[in-house]
PDB file of C-alpha atoms in Angstrom:
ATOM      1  CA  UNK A   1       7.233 -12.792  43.319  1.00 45.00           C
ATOM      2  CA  UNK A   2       8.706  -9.113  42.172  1.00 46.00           C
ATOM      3  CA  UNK A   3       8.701 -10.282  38.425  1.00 50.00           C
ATOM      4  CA  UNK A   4       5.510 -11.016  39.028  1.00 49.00           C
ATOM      5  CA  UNK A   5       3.760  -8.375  40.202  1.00 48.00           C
ATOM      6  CA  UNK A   6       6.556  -6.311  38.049  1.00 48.00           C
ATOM      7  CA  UNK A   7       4.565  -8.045  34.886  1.00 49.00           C
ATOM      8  CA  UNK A   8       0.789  -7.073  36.989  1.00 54.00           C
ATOM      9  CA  UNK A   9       2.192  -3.517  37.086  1.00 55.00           C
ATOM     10  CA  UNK A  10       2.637  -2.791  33.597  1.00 60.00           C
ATOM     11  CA  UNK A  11      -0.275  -1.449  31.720  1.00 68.00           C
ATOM     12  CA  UNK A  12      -1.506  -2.780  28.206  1.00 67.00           C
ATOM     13  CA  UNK A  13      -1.478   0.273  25.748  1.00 69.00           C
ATOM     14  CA  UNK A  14      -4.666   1.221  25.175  1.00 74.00           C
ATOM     15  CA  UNK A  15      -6.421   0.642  21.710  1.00 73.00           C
ATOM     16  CA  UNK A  16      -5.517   3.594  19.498  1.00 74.00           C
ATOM     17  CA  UNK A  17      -9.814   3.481  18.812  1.00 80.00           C
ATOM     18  CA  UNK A  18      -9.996   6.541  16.339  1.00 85.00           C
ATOM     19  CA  UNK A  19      -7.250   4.913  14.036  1.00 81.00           C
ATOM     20  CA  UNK A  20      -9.161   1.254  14.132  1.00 83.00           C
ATOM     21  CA  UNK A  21     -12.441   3.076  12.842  1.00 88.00           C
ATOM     22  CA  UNK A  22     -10.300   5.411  10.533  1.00 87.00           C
ATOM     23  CA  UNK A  23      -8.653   1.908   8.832  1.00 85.00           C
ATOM     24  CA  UNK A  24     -11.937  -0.389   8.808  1.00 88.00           C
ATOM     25  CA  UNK A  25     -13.493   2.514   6.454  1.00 89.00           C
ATOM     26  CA  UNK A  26     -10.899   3.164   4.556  1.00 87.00           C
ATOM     27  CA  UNK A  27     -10.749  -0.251   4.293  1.00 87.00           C
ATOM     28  CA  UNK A  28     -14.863  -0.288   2.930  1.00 89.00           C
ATOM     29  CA  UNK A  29     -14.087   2.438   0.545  1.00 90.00           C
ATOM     30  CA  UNK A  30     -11.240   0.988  -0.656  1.00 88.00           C
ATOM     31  CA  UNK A  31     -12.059  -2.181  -1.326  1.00 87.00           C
ATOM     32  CA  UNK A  32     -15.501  -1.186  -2.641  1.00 88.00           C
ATOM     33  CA  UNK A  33     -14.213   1.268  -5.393  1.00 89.00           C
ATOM     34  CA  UNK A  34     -11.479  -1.500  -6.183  1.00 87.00           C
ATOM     35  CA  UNK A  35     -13.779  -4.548  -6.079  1.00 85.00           C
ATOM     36  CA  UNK A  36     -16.317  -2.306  -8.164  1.00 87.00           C
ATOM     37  CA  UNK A  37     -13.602  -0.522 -10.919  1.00 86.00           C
ATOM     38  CA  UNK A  38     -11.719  -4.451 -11.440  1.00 85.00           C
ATOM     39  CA  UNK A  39     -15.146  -6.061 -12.257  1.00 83.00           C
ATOM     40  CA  UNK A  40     -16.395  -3.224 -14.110  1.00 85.00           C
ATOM     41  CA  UNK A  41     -13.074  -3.323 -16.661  1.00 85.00           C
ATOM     42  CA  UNK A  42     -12.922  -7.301 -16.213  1.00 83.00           C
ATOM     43  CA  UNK A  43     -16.331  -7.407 -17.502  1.00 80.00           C
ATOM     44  CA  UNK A  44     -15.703  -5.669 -20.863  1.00 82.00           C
ATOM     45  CA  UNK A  45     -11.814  -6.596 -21.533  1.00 80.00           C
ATOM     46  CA  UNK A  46     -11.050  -9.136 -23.615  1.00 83.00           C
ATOM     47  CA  UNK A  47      -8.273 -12.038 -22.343  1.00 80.00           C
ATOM     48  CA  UNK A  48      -4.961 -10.072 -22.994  1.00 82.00           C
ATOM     49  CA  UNK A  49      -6.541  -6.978 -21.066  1.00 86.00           C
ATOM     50  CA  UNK A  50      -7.981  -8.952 -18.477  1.00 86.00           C
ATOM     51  CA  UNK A  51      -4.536 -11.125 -17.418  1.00 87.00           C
ATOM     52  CA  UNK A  52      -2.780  -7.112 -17.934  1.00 89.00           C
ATOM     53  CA  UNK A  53      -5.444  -5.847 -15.246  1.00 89.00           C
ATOM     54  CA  UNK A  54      -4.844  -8.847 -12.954  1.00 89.00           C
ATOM     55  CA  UNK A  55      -0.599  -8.205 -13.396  1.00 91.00           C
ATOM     56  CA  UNK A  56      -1.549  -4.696 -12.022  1.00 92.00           C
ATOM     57  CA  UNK A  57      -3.581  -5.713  -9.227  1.00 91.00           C
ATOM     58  CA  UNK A  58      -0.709  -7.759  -8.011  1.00 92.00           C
ATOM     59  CA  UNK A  59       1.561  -4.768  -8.994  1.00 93.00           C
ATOM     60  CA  UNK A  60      -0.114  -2.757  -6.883  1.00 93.00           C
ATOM     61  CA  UNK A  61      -0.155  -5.037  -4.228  1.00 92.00           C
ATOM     62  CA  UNK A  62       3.630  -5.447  -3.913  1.00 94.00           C
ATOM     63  CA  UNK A  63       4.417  -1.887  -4.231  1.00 95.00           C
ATOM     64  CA  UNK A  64       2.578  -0.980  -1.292  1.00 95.00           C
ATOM     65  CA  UNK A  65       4.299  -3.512   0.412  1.00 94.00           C
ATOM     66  CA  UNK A  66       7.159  -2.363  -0.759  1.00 95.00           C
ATOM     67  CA  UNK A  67       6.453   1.155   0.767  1.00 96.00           C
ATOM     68  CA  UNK A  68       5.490  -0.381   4.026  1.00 94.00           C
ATOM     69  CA  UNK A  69       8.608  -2.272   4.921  1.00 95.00           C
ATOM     70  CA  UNK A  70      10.977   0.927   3.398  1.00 96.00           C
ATOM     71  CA  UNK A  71       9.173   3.643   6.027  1.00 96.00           C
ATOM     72  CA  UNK A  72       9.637   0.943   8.735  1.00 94.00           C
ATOM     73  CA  UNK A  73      13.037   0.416   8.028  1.00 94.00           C
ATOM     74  CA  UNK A  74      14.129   3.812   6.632  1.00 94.00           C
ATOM     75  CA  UNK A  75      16.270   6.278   9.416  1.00 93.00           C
ATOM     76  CA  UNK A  76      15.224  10.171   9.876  1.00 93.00           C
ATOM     77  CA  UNK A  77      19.013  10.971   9.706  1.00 92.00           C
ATOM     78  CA  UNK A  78      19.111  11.200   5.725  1.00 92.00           C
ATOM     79  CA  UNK A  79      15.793  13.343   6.029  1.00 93.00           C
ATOM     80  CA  UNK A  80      17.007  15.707   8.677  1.00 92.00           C
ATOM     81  CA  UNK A  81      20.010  16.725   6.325  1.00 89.00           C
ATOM     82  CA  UNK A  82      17.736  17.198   3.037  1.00 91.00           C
ATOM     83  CA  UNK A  83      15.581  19.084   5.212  1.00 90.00           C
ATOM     84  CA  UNK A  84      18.502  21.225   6.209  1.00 90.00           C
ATOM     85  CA  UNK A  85      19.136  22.056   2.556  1.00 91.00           C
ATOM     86  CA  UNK A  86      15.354  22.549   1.944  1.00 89.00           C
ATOM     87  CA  UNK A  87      14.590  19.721   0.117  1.00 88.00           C
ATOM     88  CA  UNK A  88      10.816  19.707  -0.160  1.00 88.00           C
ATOM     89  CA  UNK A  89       9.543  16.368   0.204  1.00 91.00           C
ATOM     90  CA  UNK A  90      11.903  15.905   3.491  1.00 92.00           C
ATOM     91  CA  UNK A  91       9.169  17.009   5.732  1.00 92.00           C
ATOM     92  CA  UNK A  92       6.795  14.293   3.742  1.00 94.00           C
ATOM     93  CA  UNK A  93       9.429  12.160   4.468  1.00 94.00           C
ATOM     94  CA  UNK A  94       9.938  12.571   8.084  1.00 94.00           C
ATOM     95  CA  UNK A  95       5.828  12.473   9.065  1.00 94.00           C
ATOM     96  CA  UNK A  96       6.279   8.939   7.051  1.00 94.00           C
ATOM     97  CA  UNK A  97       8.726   7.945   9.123  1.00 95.00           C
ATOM     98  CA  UNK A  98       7.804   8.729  12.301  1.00 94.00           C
ATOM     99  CA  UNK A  99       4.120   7.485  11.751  1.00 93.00           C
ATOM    100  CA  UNK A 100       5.664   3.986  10.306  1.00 92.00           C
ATOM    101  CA  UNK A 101       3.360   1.947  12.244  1.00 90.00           C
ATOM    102  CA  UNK A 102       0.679   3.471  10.950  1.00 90.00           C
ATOM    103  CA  UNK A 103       1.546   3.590   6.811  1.00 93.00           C
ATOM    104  CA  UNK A 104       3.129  -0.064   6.846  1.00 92.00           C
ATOM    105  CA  UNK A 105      -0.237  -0.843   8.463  1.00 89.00           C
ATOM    106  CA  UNK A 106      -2.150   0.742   6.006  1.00 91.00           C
ATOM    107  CA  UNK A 107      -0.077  -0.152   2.990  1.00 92.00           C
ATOM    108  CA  UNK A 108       0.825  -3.632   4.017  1.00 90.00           C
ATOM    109  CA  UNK A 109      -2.469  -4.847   6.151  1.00 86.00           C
ATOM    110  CA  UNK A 110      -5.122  -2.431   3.726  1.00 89.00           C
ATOM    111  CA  UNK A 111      -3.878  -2.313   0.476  1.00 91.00           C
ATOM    112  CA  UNK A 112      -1.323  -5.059   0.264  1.00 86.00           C
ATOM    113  CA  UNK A 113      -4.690  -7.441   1.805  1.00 86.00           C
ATOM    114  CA  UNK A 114      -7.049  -5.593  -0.361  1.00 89.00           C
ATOM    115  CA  UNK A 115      -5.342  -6.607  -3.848  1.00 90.00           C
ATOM    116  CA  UNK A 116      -4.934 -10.213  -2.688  1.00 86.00           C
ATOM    117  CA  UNK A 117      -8.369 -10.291  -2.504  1.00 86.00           C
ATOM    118  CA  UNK A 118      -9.509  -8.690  -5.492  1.00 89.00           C
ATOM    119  CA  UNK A 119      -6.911 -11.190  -7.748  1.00 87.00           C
ATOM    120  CA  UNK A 120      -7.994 -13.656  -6.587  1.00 83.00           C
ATOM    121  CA  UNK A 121     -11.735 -13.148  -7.602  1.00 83.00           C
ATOM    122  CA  UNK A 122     -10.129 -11.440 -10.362  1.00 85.00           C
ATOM    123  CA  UNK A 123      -8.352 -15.093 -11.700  1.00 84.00           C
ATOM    124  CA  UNK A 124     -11.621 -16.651 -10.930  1.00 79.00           C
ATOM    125  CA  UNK A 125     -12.930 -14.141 -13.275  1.00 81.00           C
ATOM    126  CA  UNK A 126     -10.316 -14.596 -16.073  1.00 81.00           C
ATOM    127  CA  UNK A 127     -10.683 -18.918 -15.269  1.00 78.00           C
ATOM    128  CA  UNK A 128     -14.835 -18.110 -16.320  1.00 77.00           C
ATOM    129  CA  UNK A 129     -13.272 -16.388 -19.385  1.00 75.00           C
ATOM    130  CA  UNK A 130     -11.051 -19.213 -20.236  1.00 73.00           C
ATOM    131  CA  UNK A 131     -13.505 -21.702 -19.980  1.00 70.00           C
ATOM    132  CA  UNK A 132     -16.187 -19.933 -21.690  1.00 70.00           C
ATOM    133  CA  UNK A 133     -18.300 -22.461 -24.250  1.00 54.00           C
ATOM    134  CA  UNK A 134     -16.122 -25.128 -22.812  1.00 57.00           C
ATOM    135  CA  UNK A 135     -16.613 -28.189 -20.414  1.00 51.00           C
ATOM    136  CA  UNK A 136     -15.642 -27.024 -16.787  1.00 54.00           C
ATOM    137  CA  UNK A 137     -12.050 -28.043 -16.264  1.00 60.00           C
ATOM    138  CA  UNK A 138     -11.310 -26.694 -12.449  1.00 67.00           C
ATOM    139  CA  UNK A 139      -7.652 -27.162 -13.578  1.00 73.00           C
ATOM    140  CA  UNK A 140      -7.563 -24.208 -14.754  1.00 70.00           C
ATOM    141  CA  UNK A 141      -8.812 -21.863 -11.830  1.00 71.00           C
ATOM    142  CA  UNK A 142      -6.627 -23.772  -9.420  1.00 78.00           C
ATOM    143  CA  UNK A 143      -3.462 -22.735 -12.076  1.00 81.00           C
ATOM    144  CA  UNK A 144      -4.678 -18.959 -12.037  1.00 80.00           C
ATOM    145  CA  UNK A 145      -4.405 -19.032  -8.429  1.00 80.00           C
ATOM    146  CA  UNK A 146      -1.609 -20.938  -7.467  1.00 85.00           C
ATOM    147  CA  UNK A 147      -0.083 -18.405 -10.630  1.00 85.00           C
ATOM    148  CA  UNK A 148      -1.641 -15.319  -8.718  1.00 85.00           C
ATOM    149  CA  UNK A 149      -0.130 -16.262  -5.380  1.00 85.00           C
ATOM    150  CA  UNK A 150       3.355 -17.589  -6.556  1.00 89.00           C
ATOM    151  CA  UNK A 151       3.694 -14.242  -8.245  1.00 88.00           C
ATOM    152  CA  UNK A 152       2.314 -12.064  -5.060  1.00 88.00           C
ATOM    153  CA  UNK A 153       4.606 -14.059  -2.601  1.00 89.00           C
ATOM    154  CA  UNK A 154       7.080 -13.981  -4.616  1.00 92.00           C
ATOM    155  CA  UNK A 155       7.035 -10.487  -5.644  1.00 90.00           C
ATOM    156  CA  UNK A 156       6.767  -9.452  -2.018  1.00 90.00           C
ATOM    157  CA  UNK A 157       9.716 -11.498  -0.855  1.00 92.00           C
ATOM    158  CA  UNK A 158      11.931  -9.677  -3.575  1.00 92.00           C
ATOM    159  CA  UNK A 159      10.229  -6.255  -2.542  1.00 92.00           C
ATOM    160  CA  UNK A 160      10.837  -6.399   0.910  1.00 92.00           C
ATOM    161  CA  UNK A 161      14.390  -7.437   0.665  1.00 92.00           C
ATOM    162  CA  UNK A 162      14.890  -4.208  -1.978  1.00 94.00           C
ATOM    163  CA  UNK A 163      13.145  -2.156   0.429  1.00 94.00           C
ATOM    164  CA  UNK A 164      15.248  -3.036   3.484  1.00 94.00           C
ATOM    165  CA  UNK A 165      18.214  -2.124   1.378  1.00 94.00           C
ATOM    166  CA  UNK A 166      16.756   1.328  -0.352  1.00 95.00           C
ATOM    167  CA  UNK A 167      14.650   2.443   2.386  1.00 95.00           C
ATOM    168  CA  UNK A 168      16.235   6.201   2.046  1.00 94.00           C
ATOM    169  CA  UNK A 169      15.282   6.445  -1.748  1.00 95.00           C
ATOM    170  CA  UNK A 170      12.019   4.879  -1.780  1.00 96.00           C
ATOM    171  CA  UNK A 171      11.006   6.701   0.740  1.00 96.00           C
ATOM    172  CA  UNK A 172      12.460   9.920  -0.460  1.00 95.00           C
ATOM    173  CA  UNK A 173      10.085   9.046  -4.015  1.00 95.00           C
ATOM    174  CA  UNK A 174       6.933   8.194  -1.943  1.00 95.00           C
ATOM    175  CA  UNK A 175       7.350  11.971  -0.220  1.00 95.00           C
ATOM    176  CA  UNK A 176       8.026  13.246  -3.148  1.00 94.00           C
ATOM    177  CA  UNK A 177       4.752  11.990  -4.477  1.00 94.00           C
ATOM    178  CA  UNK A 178       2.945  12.953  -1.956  1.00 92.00           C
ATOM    179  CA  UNK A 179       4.423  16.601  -1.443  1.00 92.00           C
ATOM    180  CA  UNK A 180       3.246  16.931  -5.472  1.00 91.00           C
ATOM    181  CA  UNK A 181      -0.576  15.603  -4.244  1.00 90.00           C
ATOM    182  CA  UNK A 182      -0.821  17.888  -1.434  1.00 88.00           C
ATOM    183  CA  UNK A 183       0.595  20.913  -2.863  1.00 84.00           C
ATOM    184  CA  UNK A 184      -1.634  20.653  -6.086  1.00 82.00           C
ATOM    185  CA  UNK A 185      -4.413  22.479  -5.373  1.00 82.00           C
ATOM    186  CA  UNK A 186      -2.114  25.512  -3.928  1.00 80.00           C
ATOM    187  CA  UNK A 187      -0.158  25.473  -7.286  1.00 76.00           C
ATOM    188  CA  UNK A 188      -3.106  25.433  -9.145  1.00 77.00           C
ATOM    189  CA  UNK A 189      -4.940  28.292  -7.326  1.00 79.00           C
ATOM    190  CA  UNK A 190      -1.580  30.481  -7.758  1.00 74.00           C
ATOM    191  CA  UNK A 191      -1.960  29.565 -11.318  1.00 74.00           C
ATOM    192  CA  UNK A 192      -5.340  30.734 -11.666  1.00 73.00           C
ATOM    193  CA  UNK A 193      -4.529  33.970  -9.941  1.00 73.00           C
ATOM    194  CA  UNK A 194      -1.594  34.750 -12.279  1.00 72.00           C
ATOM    195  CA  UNK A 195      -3.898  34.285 -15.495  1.00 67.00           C
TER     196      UNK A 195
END
């Protein structure tokens, strides 16, 4: 009876709503301006180009997962020192870390979900290519894909293992990349003030 009403007395977190609405749009955007770029390029390539712009989908894909798993499994300790010493991205570092569920959700679930998408219709794409002024041969779209998703599977179980083990340095790049990003415009204003 107590573990019972011990499990009726706990409360469900509530929905984090604003974050939900925040990630389905970004989501929209995303995909959109990716769906909409990939065709666009995909259209006009020729074969070599085409299988290069597919590579990079799935490169994209598997870095972001590869980001997502570090900032989960990364510890604040190594920040807190560089931040000690000033380091500038350890701030970057830090908000990453501390808002993991949030970037692994967005890098993993958005992104990482995003480019498996897009390859795929981006194989189906290349398959038309192949096949173009030739007999239908669905061989070849089902090698594409089975290709596609050997390679993203495949490339994400390698990522996540390298991730677990250099959390602190790919984290420490990713903050690094964004501390240049966010401090841009700043550097740029100072460097129109000094001409």
């Amino acid at each position: 009876m107590s573990q019972t009403k011990k499990k009726q007395g706990k409360k469900m977190p509530k929905p984090d709503y604003k974050w939900i609405i925040l990630i389905f749009a970004l989501t929209m955007l995303i995909s959109g301006t990716m769906s909409f770029i990939s065709s666009e390029l995909l259209g006009r390539a020729n074969l070599a180009v085409s299988f290069l712009i597919l590579i990079s989908i799935v490169l994209i894909g598997i870095i972001f997962d590869v980001i997502g798993v570090a900032v989960t499994s990364a510890e604040e300790k190594p920040f807190h020192s560089m931040a000690s010493r000033k380091v500038p991205e350890a701030a970057e570092a830090l908000r990453l870390i501390r808002n993991a569920n949030r970037v692994s959700s967005f890098c993993n679930d958005v992104i990482g979900d995003i480019c498996g998408v897009i390859s795929g219709a981006a194989s189906a794409t290349i398959a038309v290519k192949v096949l173009s002024g030739k007999s239908a041969n669905p061989f070849v779209e089902l090698l594409l894909s089975a290709l596609v998703a050997a390679l993203t599977v495949g490339g994400k179980a390698f990522g996540k293992t390298f991730a677990i083990h250099m959390s602190t340095p790919i984290v420490q790049t990713t903050a690094r990349i964004l501390t240049f990003f966010r401090t841009l415009p700043e550097k740029l204003t100072k460097k129109k003030k000094a001409s």
